[in-house]
Amino acid sequence: MNSDPKSTSIPAVGGRPVTRSIRQGNLRQLCSRGSFLLVALGSLIAGPTPSRSQDIPTAPSFVDDFTSFDRARWYIADGWANGKYQNCIWSKSQVRLSDGILTLGFEKQKLKDRDFACGEIQTKQRFGYGTYEARMKTDAASGINAAFFTYIGPTDKQPWDEIDFEVLTKDTSKVQINAYIAGKGNNEKVVDVAGGTDKAFNDYAFVWEKDRLRWYVNGELVNTITDPAKLPTHAQKIFFSLWGSDTMKEWLGPFSDPGRKLALQVDRVAFTALGQPCQFPQSLACSIK
């Protein structure tokens, strides 16, 4: 997207949650933050959703079409960066809602020791086995990462598990998928996105089960993992983020000031717990087995 839609900022809520780590190649730098006690308590109050083959506790199924911002569900990152490699500071001013679209921004704005501001949201609850879906559109620029992923880690007093869709917007014809289990990756795969991630909204989904993990792009299966050693085993939070780096040139491409505001737009996100009925007609959960 090349223009910023008319929108209004959404203020951050709650205390500071956990941040995840980012890798360069196979190296990730873990950012240690204080535990977010209110998030943990909220998950306990919500309780698990029982379902077929569901032996990881999970928050309930949901669909969010962003007609409004659910403050009970989402936390907005504000006031810090995940590490020195990140050239921007998370800012609530970069999280906006307009006409049923969530927009995360990246733009030149001096905050603390960084020259750019960027946007991230994450759920306050953790989710287990099921179908995770997001319909989103990226911008195009070198040195930028636009991501839809799940994560849990040491600052939640849990092993580091993660499932990723990451668009390295230096090449918007592709999306990188990945999984980290107990901090170990090497599961990267780059797959094509017909028409490009920046020209239209595309559907990204993964189905996480006890014995397999499958990734889909626009309803097409693009990768499957069945090796037990490569399957996550801990409930995770759902994230969307848009950020840049001056140093991760090999992975993200060389960064230069884009001279305009960049955007990651999200039209819809959904989680359907394993064994639960699908929640909307276009859901992958309606058709897969």
GROMACS .gro file of C-alpha atoms in nm:
model
  289
    1MET     CA    1   0.000   0.000   0.000
    2ASN     CA    2   0.133   0.344  -0.091
    3SER     CA    3  -0.093   0.567   0.112
    4ASP     CA    4  -0.206   0.589   0.472
    5PRO     CA    5  -0.586   0.555   0.508
    6LYS     CA    6  -0.777   0.813   0.703
    7SER     CA    7  -0.799   0.665   1.048
    8THR     CA    8  -0.781   0.725   1.419
    9SER     CA    9  -0.520   0.604   1.663
   10ILE     CA   10  -0.606   0.343   1.925
   11PRO     CA   11  -0.444   0.398   2.265
   12ALA     CA   12  -0.246   0.118   2.426
   13VAL     CA   13  -0.402  -0.075   2.711
   14GLY     CA   14  -0.275  -0.281   3.002
   15GLY     CA   15   0.083  -0.335   3.110
   16ARG     CA   16   0.383  -0.431   2.900
   17PRO     CA   17   0.370  -0.790   2.773
   18VAL     CA   18   0.636  -1.025   2.655
   19THR     CA   19   0.833  -0.949   2.341
   20ARG     CA   20   0.957  -1.222   2.110
   21SER     CA   21   1.300  -1.254   1.959
   22ILE     CA   22   1.401  -1.211   1.594
   23ARG     CA   23   1.663  -1.405   1.403
   24GLN     CA   24   1.914  -1.321   1.138
   25GLY     CA   25   1.966  -1.637   0.936
   26ASN     CA   26   1.958  -1.899   1.213
   27LEU     CA   27   2.056  -1.655   1.488
   28ARG     CA   28   1.790  -1.498   1.707
   29GLN     CA   29   1.841  -1.239   1.977
   30LEU     CA   30   1.616  -1.294   2.275
   31CYS     CA   31   1.476  -0.979   2.429
   32SER     CA   32   1.404  -1.025   2.795
   33ARG     CA   33   1.113  -0.831   2.944
   34GLY     CA   34   0.915  -0.862   3.265
   35SER     CA   35   0.629  -1.110   3.274
   36PHE     CA   36   0.289  -0.968   3.200
   37LEU     CA   37   0.094  -1.091   3.502
   38LEU     CA   38  -0.242  -0.954   3.389
   39VAL     CA   39  -0.222  -1.150   3.063
   40ALA     CA   40  -0.153  -1.473   3.247
   41LEU     CA   41  -0.440  -1.412   3.486
   42GLY     CA   42  -0.672  -1.330   3.196
   43SER     CA   43  -0.590  -1.659   3.028
   44LEU     CA   44  -0.658  -1.849   3.347
   45ILE     CA   45  -0.993  -1.675   3.396
   46ALA     CA   46  -1.099  -1.748   3.035
   47GLY     CA   47  -1.020  -2.116   3.085
   48PRO     CA   48  -0.943  -2.377   2.822
   49THR     CA   49  -1.170  -2.467   2.534
   50PRO     CA   50  -1.205  -2.846   2.518
   51SER     CA   51  -1.203  -2.999   2.169
   52ARG     CA   52  -1.109  -3.314   1.983
   53SER     CA   53  -0.744  -3.412   2.038
   54GLN     CA   54  -0.690  -3.087   2.227
   55ASP     CA   55  -0.442  -3.153   2.504
   56ILE     CA   56  -0.284  -2.809   2.504
   57PRO     CA   57  -0.504  -2.558   2.693
   58THR     CA   58  -0.636  -2.287   2.463
   59ALA     CA   59  -0.835  -1.967   2.473
   60PRO     CA   60  -1.167  -1.987   2.287
   61SER     CA   61  -1.216  -1.967   1.911
   62PHE     CA   62  -1.271  -1.614   1.773
   63VAL     CA   63  -1.305  -1.409   1.456
   64ASP     CA   64  -1.198  -1.044   1.451
   65ASP     CA   65  -1.293  -0.837   1.146
   66PHE     CA   66  -1.169  -0.513   1.305
   67THR     CA   67  -1.497  -0.323   1.285
   68SER     CA   68  -1.386  -0.216   1.633
   69PHE     CA   69  -1.077  -0.273   1.843
   70ASP     CA   70  -1.121  -0.542   2.108
   71ARG     CA   71  -0.917  -0.416   2.400
   72ALA     CA   72  -0.984  -0.733   2.596
   73ARG     CA   73  -0.820  -0.937   2.320
   74TRP     CA   74  -0.532  -0.721   2.195
   75TYR     CA   75  -0.234  -0.547   2.351
   76ILE     CA   76  -0.058  -0.268   2.157
   77ALA     CA   77   0.321  -0.257   2.187
   78ASP     CA   78   0.437   0.093   2.281
   79GLY     CA   79   0.763   0.254   2.386
   80TRP     CA   80   1.040   0.000   2.323
   81ALA     CA   81   1.220  -0.207   2.058
   82ASN     CA   82   1.287  -0.581   2.063
   83GLY     CA   83   1.663  -0.533   2.026
   84LYS     CA   84   1.941  -0.325   1.873
   85TYR     CA   85   1.882  -0.482   1.532
   86GLN     CA   86   1.537  -0.316   1.515
   87ASN     CA   87   1.566   0.039   1.379
   88CYS     CA   88   1.226   0.151   1.507
   89ILE     CA   89   1.040   0.190   1.836
   90TRP     CA   90   0.700   0.026   1.881
   91SER     CA   91   0.443   0.305   1.899
   92LYS     CA   92   0.069   0.302   1.962
   93SER     CA   93   0.045   0.585   1.708
   94GLN     CA   94   0.130   0.329   1.439
   95VAL     CA   95  -0.177   0.113   1.517
   96ARG     CA   96  -0.490   0.245   1.346
   97LEU     CA   97  -0.839   0.129   1.257
   98SER     CA   98  -1.043   0.249   0.959
   99ASP     CA   99  -1.336   0.096   0.767
  100GLY     CA  100  -1.283  -0.251   0.913
  101ILE     CA  101  -0.909  -0.257   0.839
  102LEU     CA  102  -0.636  -0.271   1.101
  103THR     CA  103  -0.326  -0.085   0.980
  104LEU     CA  104   0.020  -0.115   1.133
  105GLY     CA  105   0.252   0.163   1.021
  106PHE     CA  106   0.623   0.227   0.977
  107GLU     CA  107   0.738   0.585   0.930
  108LYS     CA  108   1.016   0.829   1.005
  109GLN     CA  109   0.959   0.960   1.355
  110LYS     CA  110   1.228   1.020   1.615
  111LEU     CA  111   1.153   0.813   1.926
  112LYS     CA  112   1.417   0.764   2.195
  113ASP     CA  113   1.734   0.646   2.017
  114ARG     CA  114   1.565   0.540   1.689
  115ASP     CA  115   1.468   0.741   1.383
  116PHE     CA  116   1.155   0.541   1.297
  117ALA     CA  117   0.829   0.434   1.463
  118CYS     CA  118   0.659   0.100   1.392
  119GLY     CA  119   0.355  -0.102   1.493
  120GLU     CA  120   0.281  -0.433   1.665
  121ILE     CA  121  -0.017  -0.595   1.837
  122GLN     CA  122  -0.040  -0.925   2.022
  123THR     CA  123  -0.315  -1.120   2.192
  124LYS     CA  124  -0.341  -1.123   2.566
  125GLN     CA  125  -0.443  -1.489   2.564
  126ARG     CA  126  -0.268  -1.803   2.442
  127PHE     CA  127  -0.398  -2.045   2.184
  128GLY     CA  128  -0.334  -2.414   2.117
  129TYR     CA  129  -0.421  -2.664   1.845
  130GLY     CA  130  -0.644  -2.530   1.571
  131THR     CA  131  -0.666  -2.323   1.253
  132TYR     CA  132  -0.507  -1.978   1.251
  133GLU     CA  133  -0.603  -1.744   0.967
  134ALA     CA  134  -0.522  -1.387   0.862
  135ARG     CA  135  -0.622  -1.188   0.556
  136MET     CA  136  -0.368  -0.915   0.497
  137LYS     CA  137  -0.187  -0.689   0.251
  138THR     CA  138   0.171  -0.565   0.282
  139ASP     CA  139   0.367  -0.273   0.151
  140ALA     CA  140   0.686  -0.302  -0.058
  141ALA     CA  141   1.027  -0.183   0.069
  142SER     CA  142   1.371  -0.329   0.135
  143GLY     CA  143   1.481  -0.380   0.496
  144ILE     CA  144   1.125  -0.435   0.626
  145ASN     CA  145   0.946  -0.735   0.781
  146ALA     CA  146   0.565  -0.767   0.779
  147ALA     CA  147   0.460  -1.063   0.995
  148PHE     CA  148   0.169  -1.274   1.116
  149PHE     CA  149   0.291  -1.530   1.369
  150THR     CA  150   0.243  -1.701   1.702
  151TYR     CA  151   0.501  -1.703   1.979
  152ILE     CA  152   0.568  -1.799   2.340
  153GLY     CA  153   0.901  -1.790   2.519
  154PRO     CA  154   1.119  -1.765   2.829
  155THR     CA  155   0.974  -1.435   2.948
  156ASP     CA  156   0.641  -1.620   2.975
  157LYS     CA  157   0.830  -1.890   3.169
  158GLN     CA  158   0.775  -2.121   2.872
  159PRO     CA  159   1.006  -2.278   2.613
  160TRP     CA  160   1.043  -2.074   2.293
  161ASP     CA  161   0.789  -2.203   2.039
  162GLU     CA  162   0.691  -2.006   1.729
  163ILE     CA  163   0.500  -2.044   1.401
  164ASP     CA  164   0.557  -1.781   1.131
  165PHE     CA  165   0.440  -1.610   0.819
  166GLU     CA  166   0.694  -1.335   0.742
  167VAL     CA  167   0.683  -1.121   0.430
  168LEU     CA  168   1.028  -0.978   0.368
  169THR     CA  169   0.896  -0.688   0.165
  170LYS     CA  170   1.212  -0.656  -0.044
  171ASP     CA  171   1.038  -0.927  -0.253
  172THR     CA  172   0.660  -0.915  -0.233
  173SER     CA  173   0.618  -1.217  -0.461
  174LYS     CA  174   0.698  -1.449  -0.170
  175VAL     CA  175   0.633  -1.521   0.197
  176GLN     CA  176   0.868  -1.703   0.435
  177ILE     CA  177   0.720  -1.968   0.665
  178ASN     CA  178   0.897  -2.112   0.965
  179ALA     CA  179   0.861  -2.286   1.301
  180TYR     CA  180   1.078  -2.270   1.612
  181ILE     CA  181   1.060  -2.544   1.873
  182ALA     CA  182   1.240  -2.497   2.205
  183GLY     CA  183   1.441  -2.220   2.038
  184LYS     CA  184   1.553  -2.433   1.743
  185GLY     CA  185   1.456  -2.340   1.390
  186ASN     CA  186   1.596  -2.452   1.055
  187ASN     CA  187   1.242  -2.502   0.927
  188GLU     CA  188   1.241  -2.205   0.689
  189LYS     CA  189   1.069  -2.229   0.353
  190VAL     CA  190   0.999  -1.950   0.104
  191VAL     CA  191   0.680  -1.990  -0.100
  192ASP     CA  192   0.523  -1.792  -0.384
  193VAL     CA  193   0.226  -1.560  -0.338
  194ALA     CA  194   0.049  -1.529  -0.672
  195GLY     CA  195  -0.002  -1.165  -0.767
  196GLY     CA  196   0.216  -1.039  -0.483
  197THR     CA  197   0.162  -0.964  -0.116
  198ASP     CA  198   0.129  -0.590  -0.185
  199LYS     CA  199  -0.117  -0.582  -0.475
  200ALA     CA  200  -0.420  -0.732  -0.299
  201PHE     CA  201  -0.528  -0.897   0.023
  202ASN     CA  202  -0.413  -1.258   0.059
  203ASP     CA  203  -0.517  -1.532   0.298
  204TYR     CA  204  -0.247  -1.688   0.517
  205ALA     CA  205  -0.329  -1.980   0.744
  206PHE     CA  206  -0.173  -2.262   0.937
  207VAL     CA  207  -0.333  -2.565   1.097
  208TRP     CA  208  -0.156  -2.682   1.410
  209GLU     CA  209  -0.233  -3.032   1.536
  210LYS     CA  210  -0.059  -3.266   1.777
  211ASP     CA  211   0.092  -3.475   1.498
  212ARG     CA  212   0.134  -3.222   1.214
  213LEU     CA  213   0.163  -2.856   1.119
  214ARG     CA  214   0.039  -2.731   0.782
  215TRP     CA  215   0.074  -2.388   0.617
  216TYR     CA  216  -0.166  -2.253   0.351
  217VAL     CA  217  -0.154  -1.950   0.119
  218ASN     CA  218  -0.486  -1.853  -0.040
  219GLY     CA  219  -0.624  -2.194   0.049
  220GLU     CA  220  -0.338  -2.386  -0.112
  221LEU     CA  221  -0.126  -2.618   0.102
  222VAL     CA  222   0.237  -2.500   0.079
  223ASN     CA  223   0.416  -2.692   0.355
  224THR     CA  224   0.365  -2.974   0.606
  225ILE     CA  225   0.572  -3.082   0.906
  226THR     CA  226   0.508  -3.416   1.077
  227ASP     CA  227   0.840  -3.476   1.256
  228PRO     CA  228   0.750  -3.476   1.629
  229ALA     CA  229   1.077  -3.297   1.708
  230LYS     CA  230   0.969  -3.005   1.486
  231LEU     CA  231   0.617  -2.957   1.623
  232PRO     CA  232   0.535  -2.692   1.886
  233THR     CA  233   0.391  -2.816   2.212
  234HIS     CA  234   0.307  -2.495   2.402
  235ALA     CA  235   0.013  -2.256   2.366
  236GLN     CA  236   0.111  -1.928   2.203
  237LYS     CA  237   0.002  -1.568   2.155
  238ILE     CA  238  -0.094  -1.429   1.812
  239PHE     CA  239   0.107  -1.134   1.676
  240PHE     CA  240   0.103  -0.890   1.385
  241SER     CA  241   0.404  -0.663   1.338
  242LEU     CA  242   0.574  -0.429   1.091
  243TRP     CA  243   0.935  -0.333   1.160
  244GLY     CA  244   1.269  -0.257   0.996
  245SER     CA  245   1.640  -0.319   1.043
  246ASP     CA  246   1.960  -0.147   0.932
  247THR     CA  247   2.176  -0.449   1.015
  248MET     CA  248   1.990  -0.759   0.887
  249LYS     CA  249   2.085  -0.691   0.527
  250GLU     CA  250   2.137  -1.054   0.425
  251TRP     CA  251   1.789  -1.150   0.541
  252LEU     CA  252   1.574  -0.839   0.495
  253GLY     CA  253   1.778  -0.659   0.229
  254PRO     CA  254   1.951  -0.321   0.271
  255PHE     CA  255   1.739  -0.061   0.445
  256SER     CA  256   1.696   0.294   0.323
  257ASP     CA  257   1.444   0.557   0.427
  258PRO     CA  258   1.136   0.480   0.212
  259GLY     CA  259   1.043   0.848   0.217
  260ARG     CA  260   0.682   0.768   0.299
  261LYS     CA  261   0.474   0.582   0.553
  262LEU     CA  262   0.460   0.206   0.502
  263ALA     CA  263   0.168  -0.012   0.607
  264LEU     CA  264   0.063  -0.365   0.689
  265GLN     CA  265  -0.316  -0.394   0.653
  266VAL     CA  266  -0.515  -0.671   0.821
  267ASP     CA  267  -0.873  -0.732   0.714
  268ARG     CA  268  -0.949  -1.032   0.936
  269VAL     CA  269  -0.790  -1.274   1.181
  270ALA     CA  270  -0.942  -1.590   1.323
  271PHE     CA  271  -0.860  -1.884   1.543
  272THR     CA  272  -1.076  -2.199   1.531
  273ALA     CA  273  -0.994  -2.453   1.798
  274LEU     CA  274  -0.941  -2.808   1.677
  275GLY     CA  275  -1.272  -2.993   1.657
  276GLN     CA  276  -1.484  -2.676   1.671
  277PRO     CA  277  -1.713  -2.576   1.380
  278CYS     CA  278  -1.586  -2.325   1.124
  279GLN     CA  279  -1.686  -1.966   1.202
  280PHE     CA  280  -1.731  -1.795   0.863
  281PRO     CA  281  -1.790  -1.923   0.510
  282GLN     CA  282  -1.442  -1.841   0.374
  283SER     CA  283  -1.264  -2.010   0.665
  284LEU     CA  284  -1.013  -2.280   0.585
  285ALA     CA  285  -1.156  -2.467   0.883
  286CYS     CA  286  -1.475  -2.527   0.677
  287SER     CA  287  -1.297  -2.734   0.411
  288ILE     CA  288  -0.986  -2.905   0.548
  289LYS     CA  289  -0.969  -3.240   0.723
   0.00000   0.00000   0.00000
